[in-house]
CSV table of C-alpha atoms in Angstrom, one decimal:
chain,number,residue,atom,x,y,z
T,1,MET,CA,128.3,85.4,50.2
T,2,SER,CA,125.2,84.9,52.3
T,3,ALA,CA,121.7,85.9,51.5
T,4,ALA,CA,118.3,85.6,53.2
T,5,ARG,CA,114.9,85.6,51.7
T,6,GLY,CA,111.6,85.6,53.6
T,7,GLY,CA,113.6,85.7,56.8
T,8,ARG,CA,115.2,82.4,55.9
T,9,ARG,CA,118.9,82.0,55.0
T,10,VAL,CA,118.9,80.7,51.4
T,11,LEU,CA,122.6,81.1,50.7
T,12,ASP,CA,125.3,80.5,53.3
T,13,GLY,CA,129.0,81.2,52.9
T,14,ILE,CA,129.1,80.8,49.1
T,15,ASP,CA,132.6,81.5,47.7
T,16,LEU,CA,132.7,80.9,44.0
T,17,SER,CA,134.6,82.2,41.0
T,18,LEU,CA,133.3,81.7,37.5
T,19,ALA,CA,135.7,81.7,34.6
T,20,ASP,CA,135.0,83.8,31.6
T,21,GLY,CA,134.1,82.0,28.4
T,22,GLU,CA,132.9,78.9,30.3
T,23,VAL,CA,129.5,77.3,30.7
T,24,THR,CA,128.9,76.7,34.4
T,25,ALA,CA,126.0,74.7,35.8
T,26,LEU,CA,124.6,75.4,39.2
T,27,LEU,CA,123.2,72.0,40.1
T,28,GLY,CA,121.0,71.3,43.1
T,29,PRO,CA,117.5,70.2,44.1
T,30,SER,CA,114.7,72.7,44.2
T,31,GLY,CA,114.9,75.1,47.2
T,32,SER,CA,118.7,74.7,47.3
T,33,GLY,CA,119.3,78.4,46.7
T,34,LYS,CA,120.7,78.0,43.1
T,35,SER,CA,118.1,80.4,41.6
T,36,SER,CA,118.7,82.9,44.5
T,37,LEU,CA,122.5,82.7,43.6
T,38,LEU,CA,121.7,83.4,40.0
T,39,ARG,CA,119.7,86.5,40.9
T,40,LEU,CA,122.7,88.0,42.7
T,41,LEU,CA,124.8,87.8,39.6
T,42,ASN,CA,122.8,90.5,37.7
T,43,ARG,CA,121.7,92.3,40.9
T,44,LEU,CA,118.0,91.4,40.8
T,45,ALA,CA,118.9,90.9,44.5
T,46,ASP,CA,121.8,91.7,46.7
T,47,PRO,CA,123.6,89.4,49.2
T,48,ASP,CA,123.3,90.3,52.9
T,49,GLU,CA,127.0,89.5,53.4
T,50,GLY,CA,129.8,89.4,50.9
T,51,THR,CA,130.4,90.8,47.5
T,52,VAL,CA,129.6,89.9,43.9
T,53,ARG,CA,132.2,90.9,41.5
T,54,PHE,CA,131.9,91.1,37.7
T,55,HIS,CA,135.3,91.3,35.9
T,56,GLY,CA,136.8,92.1,39.3
T,57,GLU,CA,134.5,95.0,40.0
T,58,ASP,CA,132.0,95.0,42.9
T,59,VAL,CA,128.6,95.0,41.2
T,60,ARG,CA,127.3,97.5,43.7
T,61,GLY,CA,129.5,100.0,42.0
T,62,LEU,CA,128.1,99.3,38.5
T,63,ASP,CA,125.0,100.7,37.0
T,64,PRO,CA,122.5,97.8,37.7
T,65,LEU,CA,120.7,98.4,34.4
T,66,ASP,CA,123.9,98.2,32.4
T,67,LEU,CA,125.0,95.1,34.3
T,68,ARG,CA,121.7,93.4,33.5
T,69,ARG,CA,122.2,94.2,29.8
T,70,ARG,CA,125.7,92.6,29.9
T,71,ALA,CA,124.7,89.5,31.8
T,72,VAL,CA,121.1,88.8,30.7
T,73,LEU,CA,118.8,86.5,32.6
T,74,VAL,CA,116.6,84.1,30.8
T,75,PRO,CA,113.6,83.3,33.0
T,76,GLN,CA,112.4,79.9,34.0
T,77,LEU,CA,109.0,80.4,32.3
T,78,PRO,CA,108.2,82.6,29.3
T,79,ALA,CA,107.4,86.1,30.5
T,80,PRO,CA,106.4,87.8,27.3
T,81,LEU,CA,105.6,91.5,27.1
T,82,PRO,CA,102.4,92.5,25.3
T,83,GLY,CA,102.9,92.7,21.6
T,84,THR,CA,104.7,90.8,18.8
T,85,VAL,CA,107.8,88.7,19.1
T,86,ALA,CA,109.7,91.4,17.2
T,87,GLU,CA,108.5,94.1,19.7
T,88,ASN,CA,109.6,91.8,22.6
T,89,LEU,CA,113.1,91.6,21.0
T,90,SER,CA,113.3,95.4,20.5
T,91,PHE,CA,112.2,96.2,24.1
T,92,GLY,CA,115.6,95.9,25.8
T,93,PRO,CA,117.7,97.6,23.1
T,94,ARG,CA,115.1,100.4,22.8
T,95,LEU,CA,115.3,101.1,26.6
T,96,ALA,CA,119.1,101.2,26.3
T,97,GLY,CA,118.8,103.8,23.5
T,98,ARG,CA,120.2,101.4,20.9
T,99,ASP,CA,119.2,100.7,17.4
T,100,VAL,CA,116.5,98.1,16.6
T,101,PRO,CA,118.2,94.7,16.9
T,102,GLU,CA,118.6,92.3,14.1
T,103,VAL,CA,115.5,90.4,14.9
T,104,VAL,CA,115.8,87.7,12.3
T,105,ARG,CA,119.4,86.9,13.3
T,106,CYS,CA,118.4,86.7,17.0
T,107,LEU,CA,115.5,84.4,16.2
T,108,ALA,CA,117.8,82.2,14.1
T,109,ARG,CA,120.4,81.9,16.9
T,110,SER,CA,117.5,80.8,19.1
T,111,GLY,CA,116.3,78.3,16.6
T,112,LEU,CA,113.2,80.2,15.4
T,113,GLY,CA,112.4,81.0,11.8
T,114,ASP,CA,111.8,84.6,10.7
T,115,GLU,CA,108.0,84.0,10.5
T,116,TYR,CA,107.9,84.3,14.3
T,117,ALA,CA,108.8,88.0,14.2
T,118,GLU,CA,105.2,89.1,13.7
T,119,ARG,CA,103.5,86.5,15.9
T,120,ASP,CA,101.8,87.6,19.1
T,121,ALA,CA,104.3,86.8,21.8
T,122,SER,CA,101.6,85.7,24.3
T,123,ARG,CA,100.2,83.1,22.0
T,124,LEU,CA,103.1,80.7,21.7
T,125,SER,CA,103.7,77.3,23.2
T,126,VAL,CA,106.0,77.2,26.2
T,127,GLY,CA,108.8,75.8,24.1
T,128,GLU,CA,108.4,78.5,21.5
T,129,GLY,CA,108.1,81.1,24.3
T,130,GLN,CA,111.3,79.9,25.9
T,131,ARG,CA,113.1,80.3,22.6
T,132,VAL,CA,111.7,83.9,22.3
T,133,MET,CA,113.0,84.6,25.8
T,134,LEU,CA,116.4,83.4,24.6
T,135,ALA,CA,116.2,85.5,21.5
T,136,ARG,CA,115.1,88.5,23.6
T,137,ALA,CA,118.2,88.1,25.7
T,138,LEU,CA,120.5,87.8,22.7
T,139,ALA,CA,119.0,91.0,21.2
T,140,LEU,CA,120.8,92.9,24.0
T,141,GLU,CA,124.1,91.5,22.7
T,142,PRO,CA,125.1,90.3,26.1
T,143,GLU,CA,128.5,89.2,27.3
T,144,ALA,CA,127.0,86.3,29.2
T,145,LEU,CA,123.7,84.5,29.7
T,146,LEU,CA,122.1,83.6,33.0
T,147,LEU,CA,119.7,80.7,32.5
T,148,ASP,CA,117.2,79.8,35.2
T,149,GLU,CA,116.0,76.2,34.6
T,150,PRO,CA,115.3,77.0,31.0
T,151,THR,CA,113.8,73.7,30.1
T,152,SER,CA,112.0,72.8,33.3
T,153,ALA,CA,108.5,73.3,31.8
T,154,LEU,CA,109.3,71.5,28.5
T,155,ASP,CA,108.8,68.0,27.2
T,156,ASP,CA,111.8,65.9,26.1
T,157,ASP,CA,111.7,66.9,22.5
T,158,ALA,CA,111.5,70.6,23.2
T,159,ARG,CA,114.2,70.3,25.9
T,160,GLU,CA,116.6,68.5,23.5
T,161,GLY,CA,116.0,71.3,20.9
T,162,ILE,CA,116.7,74.1,23.4
T,163,GLU,CA,119.8,72.3,24.7
T,164,ARG,CA,121.1,72.0,21.1
T,165,THR,CA,120.5,75.7,20.5
T,166,LEU,CA,122.2,76.6,23.8
T,167,GLY,CA,125.2,74.5,22.8
T,168,GLU,CA,125.5,76.5,19.6
T,169,ILE,CA,125.2,80.0,21.0
T,170,GLY,CA,128.8,80.2,22.1
T,171,LEU,CA,128.5,82.6,25.0
T,172,PRO,CA,129.6,82.2,28.6
T,173,MET,CA,126.6,81.0,30.6
T,174,VAL,CA,125.6,80.2,34.1
T,175,LEU,CA,122.9,77.5,33.9
T,176,VAL,CA,120.7,76.7,36.9
T,177,THR,CA,119.4,73.2,36.7
T,178,HIS,CA,118.2,70.3,38.9
T,179,ASP,CA,119.0,67.9,36.1
T,180,ARG,CA,122.4,66.3,36.5
T,181,ALA,CA,122.4,64.9,33.0
T,182,GLN,CA,121.6,68.3,31.5
T,183,ALA,CA,124.4,69.9,33.5
T,184,ALA,CA,126.8,67.2,32.2
T,185,ARG,CA,125.6,67.7,28.6
T,186,LEU,CA,125.9,71.5,28.6
T,187,ALA,CA,128.4,72.6,31.1
T,188,GLY,CA,132.2,72.6,31.3
T,189,ARG,CA,132.0,72.9,35.0
T,190,ILE,CA,129.4,71.8,37.5
T,191,VAL,CA,129.0,73.5,40.8
T,192,GLU,CA,126.7,71.6,43.2
T,193,ILE,CA,124.6,73.5,45.8
T,194,GLU,CA,122.7,72.0,48.6
T,195,LYS,CA,120.8,73.8,51.3
T,196,GLY,CA,122.4,77.1,50.4
T,197,ARG,CA,126.0,75.8,50.6
T,198,LEU,CA,128.5,74.6,48.1
T,199,ALA,CA,128.4,70.8,48.2
V,1,MET,CA,64.0,126.2,53.8
V,2,SER,CA,64.9,124.1,56.7
V,3,VAL,CA,63.9,120.9,58.4
V,4,GLN,CA,63.7,120.7,62.2
V,5,LEU,CA,63.8,117.4,64.0
V,6,SER,CA,63.3,117.1,67.7
V,7,LEU,CA,65.3,114.5,69.7
V,8,GLY,CA,62.0,112.7,70.2
V,9,GLU,CA,61.4,112.4,66.4
V,10,LEU,CA,65.0,111.3,66.0
V,11,ALA,CA,64.4,108.6,68.6
V,12,LEU,CA,61.3,107.4,66.7
V,13,SER,CA,63.5,106.4,63.7
V,14,LEU,CA,65.1,103.9,65.9
V,15,VAL,CA,62.0,101.8,65.4
V,16,LEU,CA,63.6,100.6,62.2
V,17,VAL,CA,66.8,99.7,64.0
V,18,ALA,CA,64.5,97.6,66.2
V,19,VAL,CA,63.4,95.8,63.1
V,20,ALA,CA,67.0,95.1,62.2
V,21,VAL,CA,67.7,93.8,65.8
V,22,ALA,CA,64.6,91.6,65.5
V,23,VAL,CA,65.8,90.2,62.2
V,24,SER,CA,69.2,89.6,63.7
V,25,LEU,CA,67.8,87.8,66.7
V,26,TRP,CA,65.3,85.7,64.7
V,27,ARG,CA,68.0,84.5,62.2
V,28,ARG,CA,70.7,84.3,65.0
V,29,ALA,CA,72.9,86.5,63.0
V,30,ASP,CA,74.5,87.8,66.2
V,31,LEU,CA,74.5,91.4,65.1
V,32,GLU,CA,72.6,93.0,68.0
V,33,LYS,CA,75.7,94.2,69.7
V,34,ASP,CA,77.2,95.6,66.5
V,35,LEU,CA,73.9,97.3,65.6
V,36,GLY,CA,73.7,98.9,69.1
V,37,LEU,CA,77.3,100.1,68.8
V,38,ALA,CA,76.7,101.4,65.3
V,39,VAL,CA,73.7,103.4,66.5
V,40,LEU,CA,75.5,104.8,69.5
V,41,ARG,CA,78.7,105.6,67.6
V,42,SER,CA,76.8,107.3,64.7
V,43,PHE,CA,74.9,109.4,67.2
V,44,LEU,CA,78.0,110.5,69.2
V,45,GLN,CA,80.2,111.0,66.2
V,46,LEU,CA,77.8,113.0,64.1
V,47,THR,CA,76.6,115.0,67.1
V,48,ALA,CA,80.2,115.9,67.9
V,49,VAL,CA,80.9,116.8,64.3
V,50,GLY,CA,77.8,118.9,64.3
V,51,TYR,CA,79.0,121.0,67.2
V,52,VAL,CA,82.4,121.3,65.6
V,53,ILE,CA,80.9,122.5,62.3
V,54,GLN,CA,78.6,124.8,64.2
V,55,ALA,CA,81.5,126.3,66.0
V,56,ILE,CA,83.4,126.7,62.7
V,57,PHE,CA,80.4,128.3,61.0
V,58,ASP,CA,80.0,130.7,63.9
V,59,SER,CA,83.6,131.7,63.9
V,60,ASP,CA,83.6,132.1,60.1
V,61,SER,CA,87.4,131.5,60.2
V,62,LEU,CA,89.1,130.0,57.2
V,63,LEU,CA,92.0,129.0,59.3
V,64,LEU,CA,89.8,126.7,61.3
V,65,VAL,CA,88.4,125.3,58.1
V,66,VAL,CA,91.9,124.5,56.9
V,67,ALA,CA,92.7,122.9,60.2
V,68,LEU,CA,89.6,120.8,60.0
V,69,LEU,CA,90.4,119.7,56.5
V,70,ALA,CA,93.9,118.9,57.6
V,71,VAL,CA,92.6,116.6,60.3
V,72,MET,CA,90.4,114.9,57.7
V,73,VAL,CA,93.4,114.4,55.4
V,74,GLY,CA,95.3,113.0,58.4
V,75,VAL,CA,92.6,110.6,59.4
V,76,GLY,CA,92.0,109.7,55.7
V,77,THR,CA,95.7,108.9,55.2
V,78,TRP,CA,95.8,106.7,58.3
V,79,THR,CA,92.6,104.8,57.2
V,80,ALA,CA,93.8,104.4,53.6
V,81,GLN,CA,97.3,103.2,54.5
V,82,ARG,CA,95.6,100.6,56.9
V,83,ARG,CA,93.5,99.4,54.0
V,84,ALA,CA,96.5,99.3,51.6
V,85,ARG,CA,98.6,97.4,54.1
V,86,SER,CA,100.2,95.2,51.4
V,87,VAL,CA,101.8,98.3,49.9
V,88,PRO,CA,105.2,99.0,51.5
V,89,HIS,CA,105.7,102.6,52.7
V,90,ALA,CA,102.3,103.8,51.5
V,91,THR,CA,101.7,106.5,54.1
V,92,PHE,CA,103.7,109.3,52.4
V,93,PRO,CA,102.2,108.7,48.8
V,94,ILE,CA,98.7,108.7,50.3
V,95,LEU,CA,99.2,111.8,52.3
V,96,ILE,CA,100.5,113.7,49.2
V,97,ALA,CA,97.7,112.3,47.1
V,98,LEU,CA,94.9,113.3,49.5
V,99,SER,CA,96.4,116.8,50.2
V,100,LEU,CA,97.0,117.7,46.6
V,101,ALA,CA,93.8,116.2,45.3
V,102,ALA,CA,91.8,118.1,48.0
V,103,ALA,CA,93.7,121.4,47.7
V,104,SER,CA,93.7,121.5,43.9
V,105,THR,CA,90.0,120.6,43.4
V,106,LEU,CA,88.8,122.9,46.1
V,107,GLY,CA,91.1,125.6,44.7
V,108,VAL,CA,89.6,125.2,41.2
V,109,VAL,CA,86.0,125.4,42.3
V,110,LEU,CA,86.8,128.4,44.5
V,111,ALA,CA,88.9,130.1,41.8
V,112,LEU,CA,86.1,129.6,39.3
V,113,GLY,CA,83.6,131.0,41.8
V,114,VAL,CA,81.4,127.9,41.8
V,115,PHE,CA,81.3,128.2,45.6
V,116,GLU,CA,81.9,131.0,47.9
V,117,ALA,CA,85.0,130.6,50.1
V,118,THR,CA,83.0,130.2,53.3
V,119,PRO,CA,83.0,127.4,55.9
V,120,ARG,CA,79.4,126.5,54.8
V,121,TYR,CA,80.7,125.3,51.4
V,122,LEU,CA,84.3,124.4,52.2
V,123,VAL,CA,83.7,122.0,55.1
V,124,PRO,CA,81.2,119.6,53.4
V,125,VAL,CA,82.7,119.7,49.9
V,126,GLY,CA,86.2,119.2,51.4
V,127,GLY,CA,84.9,116.3,53.4
V,128,ILE,CA,83.4,114.6,50.3
V,129,VAL,CA,86.4,115.2,48.2
V,130,ILE,CA,88.8,113.9,50.8
V,131,GLY,CA,86.6,110.9,51.5
V,132,ASN,CA,86.4,109.9,47.9
V,133,ALA,CA,90.1,110.6,47.3
V,134,MET,CA,90.9,108.4,50.2
V,135,THR,CA,88.9,105.5,48.9
V,136,ALA,CA,90.3,105.9,45.3
V,137,ALA,CA,93.9,106.0,46.6
V,138,ALA,CA,93.4,102.9,48.8
V,139,VAL,CA,91.7,100.9,46.0
V,140,ALA,CA,94.3,101.9,43.4
V,141,LEU,CA,97.2,101.0,45.7
V,142,ASN,CA,95.7,97.7,46.8
V,143,ARG,CA,95.1,96.8,43.1
V,144,LEU,CA,98.8,97.7,42.4
V,145,ALA,CA,99.8,95.4,45.2
V,146,ASP,CA,97.7,92.6,43.8
V,147,GLU,CA,99.1,93.2,40.3
V,148,VAL,CA,102.7,93.2,41.6
V,149,HIS,CA,102.1,89.9,43.4
V,150,ALA,CA,100.5,88.3,40.4
V,151,GLN,CA,103.0,89.6,37.9
V,152,ALA,CA,106.2,89.4,40.0
V,153,PRO,CA,107.9,87.0,37.5
V,154,ARG,CA,107.1,89.3,34.5
V,155,LEU,CA,108.2,92.3,36.5
V,156,GLU,CA,111.6,90.7,37.2
V,157,ALA,CA,111.9,89.5,33.7
V,158,THR,CA,111.4,93.1,32.5
V,159,LEU,CA,113.9,94.4,35.1
V,160,ALA,CA,116.3,91.8,33.8
V,161,LEU,CA,116.2,93.4,30.4
V,162,GLY,CA,117.5,96.7,31.8
V,163,ALA,CA,114.2,98.4,32.5
V,164,THR,CA,114.0,100.8,35.4
V,165,SER,CA,111.5,100.1,38.1
V,166,ARG,CA,109.3,102.9,36.7
V,167,GLN,CA,109.4,101.4,33.2
V,168,ALA,CA,108.7,97.9,34.5
V,169,ALA,CA,105.8,99.1,36.7
V,170,ALA,CA,104.2,101.4,34.1
V,171,PRO,CA,101.6,98.9,32.7
V,172,LEU,CA,100.6,97.9,36.3
V,173,VAL,CA,100.2,101.5,37.3
V,174,THR,CA,97.9,102.0,34.4
V,175,GLN,CA,95.8,99.0,35.3
V,176,SER,CA,95.5,100.1,38.9
V,177,LEU,CA,94.6,103.7,37.9
V,178,ARG,CA,91.6,102.2,36.1
V,179,SER,CA,90.6,100.3,39.2
V,180,GLY,CA,90.8,103.4,41.4
V,181,MET,CA,88.7,105.5,39.1
V,182,ILE,CA,86.1,103.0,37.6
V,183,THR,CA,83.8,102.9,40.6
V,184,LEU,CA,83.1,106.6,40.6
V,185,ILE,CA,82.9,106.7,36.8
V,186,ASP,CA,80.3,103.9,36.9
V,187,GLN,CA,78.4,105.6,39.8
V,188,THR,CA,78.4,108.9,37.8
V,189,LYS,CA,77.1,107.0,34.7
V,190,THR,CA,74.2,105.5,36.5
V,191,THR,CA,73.4,108.3,38.9
V,192,GLY,CA,69.8,109.2,39.2
V,193,ILE,CA,68.8,105.9,37.5
V,194,VAL,CA,70.0,103.3,40.0
V,195,ALA,CA,70.3,105.5,43.1
V,196,PHE,CA,69.7,109.0,44.1
V,197,PRO,CA,73.0,110.6,45.1
V,198,GLY,CA,73.2,111.9,48.7
V,199,ILE,CA,73.5,115.6,48.3
V,200,MET,CA,70.6,115.8,46.0
V,201,THR,CA,68.5,113.6,48.3
V,202,GLY,CA,69.5,115.8,51.3
V,203,MET,CA,68.6,119.0,49.5
V,204,LEU,CA,65.2,117.6,48.4
V,205,LEU,CA,64.4,116.4,51.9
V,206,ALA,CA,65.4,119.9,53.2
V,207,GLY,CA,62.9,121.4,50.8
V,208,ALA,CA,65.1,122.7,48.0
V,209,ASP,CA,64.0,123.2,44.4
V,210,PRO,CA,64.8,120.0,42.5
V,211,VAL,CA,66.7,121.9,39.7
V,212,ASP,CA,68.9,123.5,42.3
V,213,ALA,CA,69.5,120.2,44.0
V,214,VAL,CA,70.4,118.6,40.7
V,215,ARG,CA,72.8,121.3,39.7
V,216,LEU,CA,74.6,121.2,43.0
V,217,GLN,CA,74.8,117.4,42.8
V,218,LEU,CA,76.4,117.7,39.3
V,219,VAL,CA,79.0,120.2,40.5
V,220,ILE,CA,79.9,117.8,43.3
V,221,LEU,CA,80.0,114.7,41.0
V,222,TRP,CA,82.2,116.4,38.5
V,223,THR,CA,84.5,117.8,41.1
V,224,LEU,CA,84.8,114.3,42.5
V,225,LEU,CA,85.8,112.9,39.1
V,226,GLY,CA,88.7,115.3,39.0
V,227,SER,CA,89.8,114.8,42.6
V,228,VAL,CA,89.5,111.0,42.5
V,229,SER,CA,91.6,110.7,39.3
V,230,LEU,CA,94.3,113.0,40.7
V,231,SER,CA,94.4,111.2,44.0
V,232,ALA,CA,94.7,107.7,42.4
V,233,LEU,CA,97.3,109.0,39.9
V,234,LEU,CA,99.4,110.6,42.7
V,235,ALA,CA,99.1,107.7,45.1
V,236,LEU,CA,100.2,105.3,42.3
V,237,SER,CA,103.0,107.5,40.8
V,238,LEU,CA,104.6,107.8,44.3
V,239,GLY,CA,103.5,104.5,45.7
V,240,TYR,CA,104.9,102.1,43.1
V,241,ARG,CA,108.4,103.0,44.4
V,242,GLY,CA,107.7,101.2,47.6
V,243,PHE,CA,107.8,97.9,45.8
V,244,PHE,CA,111.4,98.5,44.4
V,245,THR,CA,114.8,99.3,45.8
V,246,ASP,CA,117.0,102.2,44.5
V,247,ALA,CA,118.9,99.6,42.4
V,248,HIS,CA,115.7,98.7,40.5
V,249,GLN,CA,115.2,95.5,42.4
V,250,LEU,CA,111.7,94.1,43.2
V,251,ARG,CA,111.6,94.0,47.0
V,252,GLU,CA,110.6,90.9,48.8
V,253,LEU,CA,106.8,91.1,49.0
V,254,PRO,CA,105.3,91.1,52.5
V,255,GLU,CA,102.9,88.1,53.1
V,256,VAL,CA,99.3,89.3,53.0
């Protein structure tokens, strides 16, 4: 696959297959194109050349909304919607026409106590916010998680906590990181990207 | 009731332009050329419009009125889309917004019999409605572009949860609608206290009864509230799509 952004080629001739059930780290310095690659996986963007397949199917043939609920992206920084944490968790399932998610269970899987449910989602620390982003993704009962530098804005303690939680979730993941040690701690497979190419 | 000004009297009011030129020269503001151009253009444009309106009044043809209003909508659309340059594909939403806002508000005041369906009312009222609708659409769309730029990460995070572009953009559209409408609402609130509105001023200068002048001004202000809100709403409801693809992806934003 190849992709351009802002008239600049950010991905060039990427050919990659990710195994189901595995945690894969996309490792590279900032600006290497790893986040751009991640955004192709749930069709927040499309490649200019080439095809992204999910379970063998061209993602352009899938409903993009449904795809994004199956492979849920956790953003680099907390991006809470207005309202409580519980409302944030219910947002995705409600749009999908599903029942209200098990908020407490999603919070627990993300390492948050049930007292967070009624907190104002915009008044949390970055570390707490990132866990809410994780819980919000889990509330969609995804088949896989796409993580975009989930700990880049955190101090070491908070980072260790999130890493532990990620290790316990037990879902296939694609983890974008610039931190080689983190990739080694979390991922079964490390894919290195440099200047838009597989290194 | 009418006021007659000879060209000579008109020329005398240029004395105050001379004051402005003097100020500009004294403070080296370098505005003399622009002032001259402004005087010349305002004279030529308004004189030309005066003759066009005179011709339309004389013809008493509604077809000509509609044609003139269509030209205003066209020029208004072009002006607004230039101002809202950071909004992709804005022309069509603005065109629809201006046309429908003008047609519906004029239709309502005519249907209710507030004004007679004659060129004397339709041309000036239509002009004011289209002008205000144009500004409201441009302000609202520009605000939407600012919001989309500022909140791009949150928009994408919302899309990533399976929201459609319409659902993701809804809070931004609401914010921008407020921006498009608030100026006129504030003006309407303070009208008569902070500034005399133009139509009333014109009628008073022309010798009209103050009560009549006030009532006509109120009709115009209230008509404008309706047309401006419709215009902003339509421009936004159609215009937000320009920021997204059919696959509910946020487009790359053009550099501003």
